[in-house]
Amino acid sequence: MKNYTVRRFEAHDTAIWNAFVKHAKNASFLLERGFMEYHADRFVDESLLVFEEDSVVAVLPANRQGTTLHSHQGLTYGGFVFAQNSKLSEVIGIVRTVLQFLQHQNIQTLQIKLIPAIYTTCFAEEIEYILFLLNATLMRRDCLSVLDLTQAFSLSTDRKQGVRRGVKNELKVREVTDFESFWNTILIPNLQEKHGAKPVHSLEEIQRLHQRFPNNIRQFNVYHQEELVAGTTLFVSNKVAHSQYISGNSTKNQLGSLDFLHNHLIADVFKDLHYFDFGTSHEDNGRKINAGLLYWKESFGAKTTVQDFYEINTSNFSLLDAVLL
């Protein structure tokens, strides 16, 4: 195996971290420091860089809690990030080196949430194989409803009727840079009323992130006679448009506002991307499905892909020693 070195991320590493992530085979803008650090006050950053001589060959976005390293509790996905040209044998060596480093730092377990395959630029499942070799424990599995925009798809009768209602009611979709109207008028009140919850991001955080990533974080609102009736906040990466937040007021079924909005997004705005990710439709760490929400997403033609969450005992690094003959 090649010789690798590991060290913690420091502020002066920001440029090399971001440059590596931009060209990695399994990353998106969510793993750039400008996004990761929007909630720096909530997490103790313990991100790692892996070097072969002077070149970065991998990074691991992470935060620490006690004797567990998480990658990353504040991000939708994380895990090891590798270079475009990384080979399986190299990835095995990198992971082994990181696990041994963590054990020396008195970190007993590493928990990672893998990046869904739709976000990678090419096949990048070396880590899944290595998790098998390490006897890693599958802790959780989320299912995402994803529409493949490169293949033919059709809306269900229900969704077509919703779109027609939107046309009949002369709804208008506009992309805006003002997040406040949608969040304060529709999103926050709906989440509080239906789930007793708040958005993962505060309004101030999403505004700040939009300023940092104006091409990636986008807001689309629906208007009926100039009144805001629905909207969605999207995270857009190279291949995927992901609806981070979707909500409409009490007229959404009557007006067809959410159907009209999403038909516009998938048929026009994001038609040249590979995927439209509607996100998850479950609760209780993937154990309970919201059947109505799942039906709505699948009615657009969305299919299921999964995201896995694993725990690794760092002491198992030696299991990788005998893999390569």
XYZ file of C-alpha atoms in Angstrom:
325
model
C 0.000 0.000 0.000
C 1.016 3.600 -0.521
C 1.936 5.760 2.433
C -0.692 8.280 3.508
C -0.778 10.888 6.237
C -3.822 12.325 8.008
C -4.364 15.576 9.842
C -7.246 17.684 11.064
C -8.646 20.470 8.929
C -7.559 23.975 9.895
C -8.864 27.319 8.668
C -5.869 27.858 6.387
C -6.808 24.634 4.544
C -10.059 26.122 3.206
C -8.786 26.780 -0.319
C -7.254 23.332 -0.829
C -10.315 21.655 0.722
C -12.719 23.455 -1.608
C -10.523 22.874 -4.666
C -10.442 19.149 -3.914
C -14.200 18.893 -3.323
C -15.004 20.732 -6.575
C -13.197 18.048 -8.600
C -13.974 14.984 -6.470
C -15.990 12.092 -7.868
C -18.417 11.872 -4.946
C -19.135 15.356 -3.620
C -21.310 18.413 -4.111
C -21.325 22.027 -2.953
C -22.738 20.871 0.412
C -19.249 19.621 1.256
C -17.526 22.924 0.557
C -16.439 24.813 3.654
C -18.738 27.756 2.948
C -21.734 25.452 3.304
C -20.402 23.215 6.067
C -19.600 26.111 8.357
C -23.005 27.815 8.364
C -23.706 25.938 11.613
C -20.186 25.984 13.064
C -21.606 27.077 16.417
C -23.539 23.790 16.740
C -20.821 21.268 15.941
C -17.204 20.691 16.952
C -15.498 20.354 13.585
C -13.092 17.431 13.322
C -12.815 17.204 9.541
C -9.802 15.380 8.159
C -7.517 15.683 5.150
C -5.554 12.736 3.768
C -2.297 13.320 1.900
C 0.004 11.301 -0.303
C 3.202 13.324 0.046
C 1.990 16.914 -0.571
C -1.175 16.088 -2.513
C -4.667 15.764 -1.011
C -6.151 12.392 -1.950
C -9.238 12.381 0.272
C -11.174 14.457 2.779
C -13.630 13.494 5.490
C -16.116 16.159 6.631
C -16.769 15.392 10.284
C -17.657 16.475 13.789
C -16.903 14.765 17.072
C -19.092 13.729 19.990
C -17.192 11.993 22.760
C -15.486 8.919 21.354
C -17.517 8.950 18.115
C -16.661 10.803 14.918
C -19.662 11.658 12.735
C -19.503 12.462 9.043
C -21.391 14.767 9.378
C -24.339 15.429 11.710
C -25.033 18.808 10.164
C -25.038 17.628 6.550
C -27.497 15.640 4.462
C -24.679 13.350 3.360
C -20.959 13.008 3.921
C -18.514 10.153 4.221
C -15.121 9.864 2.575
C -14.616 12.097 -0.471
C -12.180 10.805 -3.093
C -10.397 12.121 -6.174
C -11.725 11.334 -9.654
C -8.845 8.972 -10.452
C -8.737 7.089 -7.128
C -8.417 3.313 -7.444
C -9.898 0.679 -5.148
C -6.509 -0.314 -3.736
C -5.794 3.324 -2.942
C -9.154 3.819 -1.263
C -8.531 0.755 0.913
C -5.212 2.245 2.019
C -6.755 5.654 2.689
C -9.585 4.261 4.806
C -7.204 2.032 6.757
C -4.933 4.984 7.500
C -7.820 7.163 8.656
C -9.253 4.489 10.957
C -5.864 3.871 12.528
C -5.406 7.625 12.996
C -8.810 7.863 14.682
C -8.024 4.992 17.035
C -4.839 6.767 18.091
C -7.020 9.823 18.820
C -9.164 7.722 21.194
C -12.085 7.716 18.771
C -13.719 4.312 18.999
C -16.378 4.550 16.287
C -16.892 6.354 12.990
C -20.458 6.979 11.817
C -20.904 7.963 8.190
C -23.900 8.816 6.020
C -23.049 7.913 2.463
C -23.626 10.249 -0.448
C -26.484 8.888 -2.606
C -25.285 7.511 -5.924
C -27.213 10.122 -7.917
C -24.836 12.820 -6.656
C -21.593 11.135 -7.761
C -19.991 11.977 -11.090
C -19.106 8.337 -11.831
C -19.175 4.908 -10.175
C -17.885 5.575 -6.660
C -18.884 2.623 -4.509
C -15.467 1.573 -3.251
C -16.489 2.600 0.239
C -19.508 0.260 0.213
C -17.191 -2.659 -0.478
C -14.777 -1.544 2.216
C -17.599 -1.234 4.747
C -18.349 -4.896 4.087
C -14.707 -5.788 4.714
C -14.723 -3.808 7.948
C -17.836 -5.539 9.308
C -19.500 -2.147 9.530
C -23.006 -1.992 10.992
C -25.881 -0.640 8.890
C -27.611 1.757 11.302
C -30.207 3.312 9.055
C -31.400 3.311 5.460
C -33.334 6.219 3.966
C -35.319 5.966 0.738
C -35.302 8.910 -1.659
C -37.882 9.503 -4.372
C -35.948 10.480 -7.481
C -37.088 11.260 -11.006
C -34.637 10.289 -13.760
C -34.844 13.192 -16.188
C -32.794 11.352 -18.813
C -35.535 8.761 -19.283
C -39.103 9.069 -20.497
C -41.590 9.567 -17.680
C -45.239 10.514 -17.356
C -47.353 12.090 -14.653
C -50.261 10.191 -13.132
C -53.835 11.209 -13.836
C -54.019 12.947 -10.444
C -50.927 15.038 -11.135
C -52.105 15.954 -14.633
C -55.390 17.127 -13.178
C -53.484 19.227 -10.656
C -51.429 20.826 -13.405
C -54.604 21.583 -15.363
C -56.091 23.255 -12.275
C -52.994 25.400 -12.060
C -53.351 26.437 -15.693
C -57.081 27.135 -15.261
C -56.398 29.280 -12.193
C -53.687 31.167 -14.090
C -50.973 30.417 -11.558
C -47.568 31.985 -12.074
C -44.190 30.526 -11.063
C -41.341 32.924 -10.374
C -37.802 32.400 -9.226
C -37.018 34.922 -6.497
C -34.086 35.849 -4.310
C -36.385 36.787 -1.429
C -36.688 33.717 0.812
C -38.442 35.553 3.623
C -41.936 35.639 2.098
C -42.165 31.884 1.517
C -40.497 30.941 4.796
C -42.432 33.264 7.090
C -45.793 33.100 5.307
C -46.027 29.413 4.373
C -43.135 27.107 5.304
C -42.562 27.896 8.972
C -46.282 28.115 9.896
C -47.042 24.830 8.078
C -44.204 22.902 9.726
C -45.218 24.191 13.127
C -48.911 23.395 12.649
C -48.513 19.941 11.081
C -45.393 18.601 12.785
C -44.545 20.944 15.638
C -41.210 21.431 13.913
C -38.994 24.078 12.363
C -36.962 24.012 9.132
C -33.504 22.498 9.574
C -32.091 25.831 8.412
C -33.211 29.111 9.920
C -34.269 31.890 7.560
C -31.071 33.758 8.340
C -28.985 30.664 7.570
C -30.674 29.963 4.233
C -30.285 33.604 3.218
C -26.601 33.525 4.107
C -26.091 30.252 2.239
C -27.863 31.681 -0.817
C -25.456 34.610 -0.783
C -22.538 32.173 -0.786
C -24.034 29.788 -3.355
C -26.487 31.815 -5.475
C -26.471 29.292 -8.329
C -27.016 26.316 -6.044
C -29.650 27.467 -3.572
C -32.735 28.695 -5.378
C -36.262 29.711 -4.473
C -39.342 29.256 -6.671
C -42.711 30.679 -5.606
C -46.220 30.196 -6.971
C -48.649 33.112 -7.160
C -52.408 33.277 -7.632
C -53.603 36.741 -8.533
C -50.291 38.039 -7.137
C -50.809 36.274 -3.804
C -48.076 33.844 -2.714
C -49.704 30.407 -2.397
C -46.836 27.871 -2.543
C -43.127 27.457 -3.068
C -40.027 25.324 -2.872
C -36.441 25.899 -1.817
C -34.054 23.837 -3.928
C -30.437 22.752 -3.589
C -29.055 22.378 -7.107
C -25.800 20.532 -7.832
C -24.156 19.483 -11.088
C -26.558 16.633 -11.823
C -29.381 16.972 -9.332
C -32.094 19.424 -8.342
C -33.256 18.595 -4.824
C -36.394 20.001 -3.226
C -35.121 20.792 0.250
C -38.393 22.392 1.343
C -41.846 22.137 -0.294
C -44.980 23.775 1.054
C -48.260 25.361 0.034
C -51.084 27.152 1.802
C -54.568 25.735 2.389
C -55.546 26.292 -1.261
C -52.862 23.988 -2.693
C -55.250 21.190 -3.654
C -57.949 23.510 -4.914
C -55.516 25.526 -7.051
C -53.145 22.685 -7.967
C -50.241 24.893 -6.914
C -47.682 22.242 -5.943
C -48.456 20.064 -8.975
C -48.219 23.079 -11.265
C -44.950 24.195 -9.668
C -43.186 20.851 -9.882
C -44.344 20.117 -13.396
C -42.805 23.453 -14.381
C -39.550 22.617 -12.606
C -39.080 19.144 -14.074
C -40.412 19.923 -17.566
C -38.726 23.281 -18.062
C -36.329 24.687 -15.465
C -34.293 21.551 -14.700
C -35.014 19.408 -17.743
C -31.309 19.301 -18.698
C -30.161 17.862 -15.372
C -29.961 14.127 -14.744
C -32.192 13.837 -11.687
C -34.879 15.591 -9.694
C -34.663 14.506 -6.055
C -37.942 14.879 -4.149
C -36.199 13.672 -0.985
C -37.471 11.315 1.685
C -41.047 10.552 2.707
C -40.499 8.943 6.075
C -40.039 9.521 9.775
C -38.484 7.670 12.723
C -35.114 7.205 10.995
C -36.670 5.542 7.974
C -38.947 3.165 9.883
C -42.276 4.824 9.027
C -43.435 5.950 5.597
C -45.728 8.917 5.015
C -47.837 7.095 2.419
C -49.619 10.193 1.114
C -46.406 12.122 0.575
C -44.731 9.139 -1.080
C -47.726 8.685 -3.403
C -47.543 12.343 -4.450
C -43.853 12.069 -5.368
C -44.229 8.756 -7.188
C -47.132 10.228 -9.136
C -44.589 12.366 -10.972
C -42.740 9.204 -11.999
C -40.173 9.225 -9.182
C -38.488 5.934 -8.275
C -36.724 4.837 -5.101
C -33.024 4.957 -4.383
C -31.443 4.642 -0.956
C -28.970 6.364 1.316
C -27.170 4.266 3.937
C -25.815 5.161 7.366
C -23.031 3.018 8.851
C -21.020 2.672 12.035
C -17.443 1.386 11.961
C -15.281 0.270 14.859
C -11.988 2.053 14.271
C -10.109 -0.911 15.761
C -11.189 -2.942 12.723
C -8.684 -1.153 10.490
C -6.454 -4.228 10.577
C -9.135 -6.220 8.726
C -7.970 -4.416 5.577
C -4.404 -5.692 5.860
C -4.973 -9.032 4.157
C -7.365 -7.880 1.428
C -4.858 -7.195 -1.324
C -2.964 -10.344 -2.372
